[in-house]
Short mmCIF file of C-alpha atoms and ligand atoms in Angstrom, two decimals:
data_model
loop_
_atom_site.label_atom_id
_atom_site.label_comp_id
_atom_site.label_asym_id
_atom_site.label_seq_id
_atom_site.Cartn_x
_atom_site.Cartn_y
_atom_site.Cartn_z
CA MET A 1 -0.24 0.34 -0.35
CA LYS A 2 1.36 3.46 -0.99
CA LYS A 3 1.96 6.41 1.83
CA PRO A 4 -1.13 8.68 2.04
CA ALA A 5 0.77 11.79 0.45
CA THR A 6 1.51 9.48 -2.74
CA ILE A 7 -2.26 8.35 -2.71
CA ALA A 8 -3.94 11.72 -2.68
CA ALA A 9 -0.66 13.76 -4.85
CA HIS A 10 -1.74 11.50 -8.11
CA ALA A 11 -5.30 11.59 -6.52
CA ALA A 12 -4.86 7.78 -6.60
CA GLY A 13 -4.19 7.79 -10.47
CA ALA A 14 -6.74 9.25 -12.28
CA VAL A 15 -5.82 11.28 -15.02
CA ASP A 16 -8.17 11.40 -18.40
CA GLN A 17 -7.12 8.85 -21.24
CA HIS A 18 -8.70 10.58 -23.69
CA SER A 19 -7.24 13.51 -23.38
CA GLY A 20 -3.62 12.60 -22.14
CA GLY A 21 -3.76 15.41 -19.04
CA VAL A 22 -2.36 14.76 -16.23
CA VAL A 23 -5.38 15.32 -13.63
CA PRO A 24 -8.95 13.88 -14.18
CA ALA A 25 -11.69 15.90 -17.25
CA LEU A 26 -15.03 17.42 -15.45
CA GLN A 27 -17.60 15.00 -16.87
CA PRO A 28 -20.76 16.71 -16.25
CA SER A 29 -23.18 14.54 -18.40
CA THR A 30 -26.01 12.78 -16.27
CA THR A 31 -26.73 10.33 -18.97
CA PHE A 32 -24.64 8.14 -21.76
CA MET A 33 -25.05 5.99 -24.80
CA ARG A 34 -25.51 3.77 -26.30
CA ASP A 35 -25.09 1.78 -29.78
CA ALA A 36 -26.37 0.24 -32.36
CA ASP A 37 -27.35 -2.64 -31.14
CA TYR A 38 -27.89 -1.31 -27.33
CA ALA A 39 -25.44 -2.38 -25.45
CA PRO A 40 -24.31 0.93 -23.45
CA VAL A 41 -21.13 2.46 -24.23
CA ARG A 42 -19.38 1.73 -21.32
CA ALA A 43 -20.95 -0.70 -18.79
CA ASP A 44 -20.97 1.64 -15.62
CA ASN A 45 -22.52 4.60 -17.56
CA ILE A 46 -25.62 4.54 -17.55
CA TYR A 47 -27.27 7.42 -15.62
CA SER A 48 -25.44 9.74 -13.28
CA ARG A 49 -27.72 9.12 -10.56
CA ASP A 50 -26.21 5.94 -10.37
CA ASP A 51 -22.68 6.16 -10.43
CA SER A 52 -20.03 8.85 -11.99
CA ASP A 53 -15.89 8.59 -12.60
CA ASN A 54 -15.41 12.39 -11.21
CA LEU A 55 -17.49 10.49 -7.90
CA ARG A 56 -15.83 6.60 -9.16
CA GLN A 57 -12.08 8.93 -8.33
CA ALA A 58 -12.72 10.62 -5.14
CA GLN A 59 -14.43 8.11 -4.00
CA GLU A 60 -10.87 5.91 -4.84
CA VAL A 61 -8.90 8.67 -3.65
CA LEU A 62 -10.99 8.33 -0.19
CA ARG A 63 -11.51 4.40 0.15
CA ARG A 64 -7.76 3.86 -0.24
CA LEU A 65 -6.11 6.28 2.58
CA GLU A 66 -9.17 4.46 4.45
CA ASP A 67 -8.01 1.77 3.57
CA ALA A 68 -11.26 -0.09 2.71
CA ALA A 69 -13.41 -2.19 0.93
CA GLU A 70 -15.54 0.09 -0.40
CA THR A 71 -16.04 4.02 0.26
CA LEU A 72 -19.45 5.51 -0.48
CA LEU A 73 -19.46 9.47 -1.08
CA PHE A 74 -23.12 11.38 -0.36
CA PRO A 75 -23.91 15.43 -0.66
CA SER A 76 -23.78 15.86 2.66
CA GLY A 77 -22.20 14.30 6.51
CA MET A 78 -25.91 14.70 7.00
CA ALA A 79 -27.29 12.37 4.49
CA ALA A 80 -23.98 10.07 5.25
CA ILE A 81 -25.32 10.09 8.57
CA ALA A 82 -29.22 9.28 7.33
CA ALA A 83 -27.72 7.02 5.19
CA VAL A 84 -26.58 4.02 8.27
CA PHE A 85 -29.84 4.76 10.58
CA ARG A 86 -31.75 5.46 7.47
CA THR A 87 -30.95 0.74 6.99
CA LEU A 88 -31.89 0.55 10.88
CA PRO A 89 -35.40 -1.63 11.27
CA ASN A 90 -38.45 0.18 12.59
CA GLY A 91 -37.99 -0.77 16.67
CA ALA A 92 -34.42 -0.56 16.80
CA LYS A 93 -32.16 0.24 19.75
CA VAL A 94 -29.08 2.69 19.65
CA ILE A 95 -26.42 3.84 21.50
CA VAL A 96 -25.20 7.65 20.61
CA GLN A 97 -22.36 9.68 21.95
CA SER A 98 -23.52 12.91 24.15
CA GLY A 99 -21.88 16.52 22.98
CA ILE A 100 -21.03 15.54 19.52
CA TYR A 101 -21.95 18.33 16.15
CA TRP A 102 -25.16 19.24 17.34
CA GLY A 103 -26.48 18.67 13.97
CA THR A 104 -26.30 14.63 13.59
CA MET A 105 -27.87 13.90 17.21
CA ALA A 106 -30.99 17.01 16.74
CA TRP A 107 -31.57 14.88 13.04
CA ILE A 108 -30.99 11.02 14.91
CA ARG A 109 -33.39 12.25 17.76
CA ASP A 110 -35.94 13.43 15.56
CA PHE A 111 -36.14 9.65 13.76
CA CYS A 112 -35.62 7.99 16.89
CA GLU A 113 -38.36 9.09 17.66
CA ARG A 114 -40.88 9.10 14.49
CA ARG A 115 -39.26 5.26 13.26
CA GLU A 116 -40.10 4.10 17.63
CA ILE A 117 -36.24 3.85 17.83
CA ALA A 118 -34.91 3.34 21.70
CA LEU A 119 -32.29 5.97 21.77
CA THR A 120 -29.68 6.17 24.09
CA GLU A 121 -27.77 8.86 24.76
CA VAL A 122 -24.34 8.75 26.69
CA ASP A 123 -21.03 10.26 27.70
CA ALA A 124 -18.03 9.17 25.83
CA ASP A 125 -16.55 9.36 29.57
CA ASP A 126 -19.22 6.02 29.60
CA LEU A 127 -19.65 5.31 26.40
CA ILE A 128 -17.86 1.56 26.90
CA ALA A 129 -19.98 0.57 30.43
CA THR A 130 -23.25 1.31 28.78
CA ALA A 131 -22.02 -0.67 25.14
CA ALA A 132 -20.71 -4.16 27.16
CA GLU A 133 -24.40 -3.35 29.33
CA GLN A 134 -27.49 -2.64 27.35
CA PRO A 135 -27.80 -4.56 23.13
CA ALA A 136 -27.20 -2.17 20.35
CA ASP A 137 -28.69 -2.95 17.30
CA LEU A 138 -26.73 0.65 16.36
CA VAL A 139 -23.27 2.57 17.80
CA PHE A 140 -22.59 5.84 16.87
CA ILE A 141 -19.31 8.09 18.48
CA GLU A 142 -17.37 10.74 17.35
CA THR A 143 -13.85 10.70 17.96
CA PRO A 144 -12.12 13.56 18.72
CA SER A 145 -16.01 15.39 19.93
CA ASN A 146 -16.97 18.43 18.13
CA PRO A 147 -16.58 20.72 20.47
CA TRP A 148 -15.86 18.64 23.84
CA LEU A 149 -12.61 17.82 21.77
CA LYS A 150 -13.61 14.66 23.37
CA SER A 151 -12.13 10.98 22.25
CA VAL A 152 -12.95 7.20 22.23
CA ASP A 153 -11.23 4.39 23.15
CA ILE A 154 -12.37 2.74 19.53
CA ALA A 155 -10.99 -1.00 19.45
CA ALA A 156 -12.81 -0.34 23.08
CA VAL A 157 -16.34 0.44 22.43
CA LYS A 158 -15.54 -2.64 19.69
CA ASP A 159 -15.20 -4.88 21.95
CA ALA A 160 -17.81 -3.71 24.38
CA THR A 161 -20.83 -3.94 22.16
CA SER A 162 -22.29 -6.88 19.55
CA GLY A 163 -24.37 -3.78 17.09
CA LEU A 164 -22.45 -2.13 14.75
CA LEU A 165 -20.15 0.27 14.71
CA VAL A 166 -19.31 3.77 12.76
CA VAL A 167 -16.97 6.04 13.93
CA ASP A 168 -18.07 10.06 12.33
CA ALA A 169 -14.42 11.03 11.86
CA THR A 170 -14.30 14.13 10.84
CA ALA A 171 -12.22 16.08 13.30
CA ALA A 172 -9.54 14.05 12.63
CA THR A 173 -9.91 12.71 8.59
CA PRO A 174 -8.01 9.31 7.27
CA ILE A 175 -4.13 11.41 7.51
CA LEU A 176 -4.74 11.29 11.54
CA MET A 177 -7.14 8.82 11.87
CA ARG A 178 -7.82 4.42 10.24
CA GLY A 179 -10.53 4.24 12.17
CA LEU A 180 -11.21 0.38 10.11
CA ASP A 181 -7.98 -0.50 11.65
CA PHE A 182 -9.50 -0.01 15.21
CA GLY A 183 -12.51 -2.04 14.37
CA ALA A 184 -14.63 0.35 13.23
CA ASP A 185 -17.60 -1.58 10.70
CA ILE A 186 -18.08 2.03 9.11
CA VAL A 187 -16.03 5.20 9.49
CA MET A 188 -18.14 8.58 8.26
CA HIS A 189 -16.90 11.16 8.08
CA SER A 190 -18.22 15.65 6.88
CA ALA A 191 -16.24 16.04 3.60
CA THR A 192 -17.24 18.99 3.76
CA LYS A 193 -14.84 19.45 6.24
CA GLY A 194 -11.06 18.88 5.53
CA ILE A 195 -10.89 16.28 3.52
CA ASN A 196 -12.22 19.16 1.00
CA GLY A 197 -10.51 21.97 3.08
CA HIS A 198 -11.65 24.68 0.84
CA SER A 199 -14.76 25.96 2.48
CA ASP A 200 -17.26 25.08 -1.02
CA VAL A 201 -17.82 21.29 -1.22
CA LEU A 202 -20.09 19.96 0.79
CA ALA A 203 -20.18 16.37 0.79
CA GLY A 204 -20.18 13.31 3.14
CA VAL A 205 -18.44 9.97 3.37
CA LEU A 206 -19.18 6.71 4.02
CA SER A 207 -16.35 4.13 4.37
CA THR A 208 -16.78 -0.31 5.33
CA ARG A 209 -14.45 -3.07 5.82
CA ASN A 210 -16.51 -4.91 4.81
CA ALA A 211 -18.87 -4.25 0.84
CA GLU A 212 -20.74 -8.26 1.41
CA THR A 213 -22.80 -7.12 4.66
CA GLU A 214 -26.78 -6.84 4.53
CA VAL A 215 -26.37 -3.45 6.23
CA TRP A 216 -23.18 -2.04 3.81
CA GLN A 217 -25.63 -3.72 0.44
CA MET A 218 -28.93 -0.96 2.15
CA ILE A 219 -27.02 1.78 2.08
CA ARG A 220 -25.06 1.40 -1.57
CA ALA A 221 -28.94 0.54 -3.24
CA ASP A 222 -30.82 3.19 -0.93
CA ARG A 223 -27.92 5.40 -2.07
CA LYS A 224 -28.67 4.90 -6.21
CA MET A 225 -32.76 4.79 -6.29
CA ALA A 226 -32.77 7.69 -3.18
CA GLY A 227 -31.01 9.44 -4.92
CA ALA A 228 -28.41 10.99 -2.08
CA ILE A 229 -25.07 11.33 -4.76
CA LEU A 230 -22.57 13.80 -4.99
CA GLY A 231 -22.67 15.73 -8.57
CA PRO A 232 -20.42 15.47 -10.71
CA PHE A 233 -18.16 18.69 -10.55
CA GLU A 234 -18.26 18.55 -6.51
CA ALA A 235 -16.50 15.19 -6.83
CA TRP A 236 -14.03 16.71 -8.78
CA LEU A 237 -13.75 19.53 -6.67
CA LEU A 238 -13.51 16.56 -3.73
CA THR A 239 -10.49 15.55 -6.11
CA ARG A 240 -8.44 18.60 -7.01
CA ALA A 241 -9.03 19.59 -3.12
CA MET A 242 -7.36 16.55 -1.40
CA ARG A 243 -4.41 16.46 -3.75
CA THR A 244 -2.97 18.55 -0.83
CA LEU A 245 -4.44 17.06 2.73
CA PRO A 246 -1.86 15.73 3.68
CA LEU A 247 0.30 18.50 3.61
CA ARG A 248 -2.97 20.66 5.22
CA VAL A 249 -3.56 18.58 7.56
CA GLU A 250 0.16 18.67 8.90
CA ARG A 251 -0.01 22.48 9.01
CA MET A 252 -3.07 22.72 10.46
CA SER A 253 -2.78 20.06 13.23
CA GLN A 254 0.96 21.67 13.75
CA ASN A 255 -0.38 25.23 14.24
CA ALA A 256 -3.64 24.26 17.04
CA GLN A 257 -0.96 22.85 18.16
CA GLU A 258 1.12 25.23 19.49
CA LEU A 259 -2.27 27.62 19.53
CA ALA A 260 -3.40 25.17 21.99
CA GLU A 261 -0.33 25.47 24.23
CA HIS A 262 0.46 28.87 23.26
CA LEU A 263 -3.75 30.15 24.68
CA LEU A 264 -3.53 27.70 27.97
CA ALA A 265 -0.06 29.62 29.29
CA HIS A 266 -2.18 33.11 28.41
CA ASP A 267 -3.75 34.66 32.36
CA GLY A 268 -6.76 35.53 30.15
CA VAL A 269 -7.58 31.81 28.97
CA GLU A 270 -9.29 29.69 31.45
CA ASP A 271 -8.78 26.57 29.98
CA VAL A 272 -8.64 24.91 26.47
CA PHE A 273 -9.58 21.82 24.60
CA TYR A 274 -7.61 20.03 22.64
CA PRO A 275 -6.72 15.77 22.35
CA GLY A 276 -2.87 17.58 22.08
CA LEU A 277 -2.72 18.41 25.44
CA PRO A 278 -1.99 15.95 27.94
CA HIS A 279 -4.08 17.32 30.50
CA HIS A 280 -7.24 17.42 28.49
CA VAL A 281 -9.87 15.19 29.15
CA GLY A 282 -9.03 11.47 26.92
CA HIS A 283 -5.00 12.61 25.40
CA ALA A 284 -4.05 9.13 26.29
CA ILE A 285 -6.20 7.60 23.87
CA ALA A 286 -6.14 10.35 21.55
CA GLN A 287 -2.19 9.45 21.81
CA LYS A 288 -2.93 6.26 20.33
CA GLN A 289 -5.47 6.12 18.16
CA MET A 290 -4.56 9.37 16.21
CA GLN A 291 -0.61 9.73 14.57
CA GLY A 292 0.95 13.06 13.01
CA GLY A 293 -0.38 15.20 15.07
CA TYR A 294 -4.36 15.96 16.37
CA GLY A 295 -6.10 18.04 14.16
CA SER A 296 -7.08 21.52 13.43
CA LEU A 297 -10.31 21.38 15.63
CA LEU A 298 -10.00 23.76 19.61
CA SER A 299 -12.52 24.91 22.20
CA VAL A 300 -10.75 27.88 24.42
CA LEU A 301 -13.13 29.00 26.94
CA VAL A 302 -12.00 32.39 27.90
CA ARG A 303 -11.40 34.41 31.46
CA GLY A 304 -15.39 35.15 32.00
CA ASP A 305 -18.83 35.23 30.49
CA ARG A 306 -21.11 35.28 27.53
CA ALA A 307 -19.96 38.93 26.97
CA ARG A 308 -16.31 39.02 27.21
CA ALA A 309 -16.20 35.50 24.98
CA LEU A 310 -18.29 37.13 22.04
CA GLN A 311 -16.36 40.81 22.71
CA VAL A 312 -13.18 38.79 22.07
CA THR A 313 -14.49 37.31 18.88
CA GLY A 314 -15.28 40.47 18.18
CA LYS A 315 -11.60 42.09 18.27
CA LEU A 316 -10.59 38.04 16.20
CA GLN A 317 -9.23 39.67 12.68
CA VAL A 318 -7.31 37.18 10.74
CA PHE A 319 -10.01 34.62 11.80
CA LEU A 320 -13.26 34.54 10.51
CA ARG A 321 -16.06 35.04 12.05
CA ALA A 322 -18.44 31.82 10.94
CA THR A 323 -19.57 28.01 10.97
CA SER A 324 -17.82 25.27 9.90
CA LEU A 325 -14.47 24.10 10.23
CA GLY A 326 -10.93 22.33 8.85
CA GLY A 327 -10.57 24.39 5.33
CA VAL A 328 -6.98 26.80 5.05
CA GLU A 329 -8.84 29.70 6.24
CA SER A 330 -8.91 29.91 10.44
CA LEU A 331 -12.57 30.49 11.80
CA VAL A 332 -14.13 31.06 15.06
CA GLU A 333 -17.84 30.23 17.26
CA HIS A 334 -19.19 31.07 19.45
CA ARG A 335 -20.86 27.54 20.32
CA GLN A 336 -23.40 28.58 22.82
CA THR A 337 -26.02 31.98 20.58
CA ILE A 338 -25.50 28.44 18.67
CA GLU A 339 -27.36 26.29 20.35
CA PRO A 340 -28.09 27.48 23.43
CA HIS A 341 -29.51 24.88 25.19
CA THR A 342 -26.96 21.60 24.65
CA GLY A 343 -24.76 23.39 27.51
CA ILE A 344 -21.87 24.96 25.50
CA PRO A 345 -19.76 26.52 28.45
CA GLU A 346 -20.85 30.60 27.63
CA ASN A 347 -16.85 31.45 28.01
CA LEU A 348 -16.48 28.54 25.09
CA ILE A 349 -15.46 29.57 22.15
CA ARG A 350 -14.51 27.02 18.92
CA VAL A 351 -12.09 27.03 16.82
CA SER A 352 -10.76 25.75 13.86
CA VAL A 353 -7.69 26.83 12.70
CA GLY A 354 -6.03 26.70 8.83
CA ILE A 355 -3.08 27.18 7.10
CA GLU A 356 -1.98 30.74 7.80
CA HIS A 357 1.24 31.53 8.59
CA ILE A 358 1.38 30.42 12.90
CA ASP A 359 3.40 33.58 14.40
CA ASP A 360 0.14 35.67 12.64
CA LEU A 361 -2.58 33.28 14.04
CA ILE A 362 -1.24 33.41 18.15
CA ALA A 363 -0.28 37.71 17.34
CA ASP A 364 -4.27 38.13 16.43
CA TRP A 365 -5.47 35.53 19.85
CA GLU A 366 -2.86 37.78 21.65
CA GLN A 367 -4.66 41.64 20.19
CA ALA A 368 -8.64 40.49 20.57
CA LEU A 369 -7.22 38.60 24.36
CA ALA A 370 -5.42 42.10 25.36
C1 PLP B 1 -20.12 19.30 9.35
C2 PLP B 1 -20.17 17.93 10.85
C3 PLP B 1 -21.18 17.07 10.34
C4 PLP B 1 -22.66 17.04 9.72
O1 PLP B 1 -21.40 17.38 7.97
P1 PLP B 1 -22.20 18.44 7.02
O2 PLP B 1 -21.45 18.34 5.57
O3 PLP B 1 -23.00 20.37 6.99
O4 PLP B 1 -23.60 17.72 6.79
C5 PLP B 1 -21.66 15.73 10.90
N1 PLP B 1 -20.57 15.76 12.43
C6 PLP B 1 -19.77 16.50 12.29
C7 PLP B 1 -18.27 16.17 13.60
C8 PLP B 1 -19.37 17.34 12.08
O5 PLP B 1 -18.16 18.55 12.31
#
């Protein structure tokens, strides 16, 4: 198996045989011709709701990076999560980590209620015990989690449950953590975040260790028939973006580590949540599961109240005030404004660290905290 940097730089070998171009062509056609005998000109290209060359190219890069049996792209991270949950029968039992991406939790609650699925929400710290005690058809975890940056031991959860283990590894990307290697049955990412990394494509991805399972067959069939497909242009942009994924992740992780350490030592800061900080809960698990860094996402608890947090956020100039994460440009978000009822501390500022020069990033926080 080639190294991730090589797989990514070469887009897993996607070139344009037709023109000889070293990058693949963008093929937007929705429908594909048949010959005079009515045989498809290409058996794998019939109609673009099923599949397309650009989609397959992007999937192949991700499949190799995850070392997966099969990888499927979806039009968003939420569409990928929904695709997994839609395979559950009515009355199923699921365990979901609490304190994860709020959009995921809100949708799962609603879906489980409609389908009479028994939902147990449990904190990262109690997940293994709960998974061992309670039978479940599906266990859904997010590591590192957003915005608490908690880490969950994937292998230990896999050992504890007989259910399908699905891991949202968005904050890690396949460069820093390959969840399938630790026993996850399905690894999910919002490719909108670090995988695309340029804040200009919405996409989600699922990868599996075993493409023959009933659940995976259902996911694949449902994507095709219900039409939750990523368009060729998005897939093409994603393939282009992923060429630099290992480089971007390396720089972002370095920047995030340095910024986290700097802010933790600052008088104006109460605490910093980051898997790469030795004092942070779950650091040992992150150390075991992640390689090459701890990602671009951290949360800063400034000393003071909500007004102080908003004041600091307002004074930042390099960090843009916007939701999302994993892009080349640094972003901040006052999460409590977005989800006021979920227990996010009022002084928490979520930070997505980009690829800018670290001196500029630190100087920006220094002037904002001054
Ligand atoms: C953004 C995000 C999602 C949802 O992905 P979309 O592409 O926005 O639909 C799911 N999980 C995590 C951890 C995320 O950050």
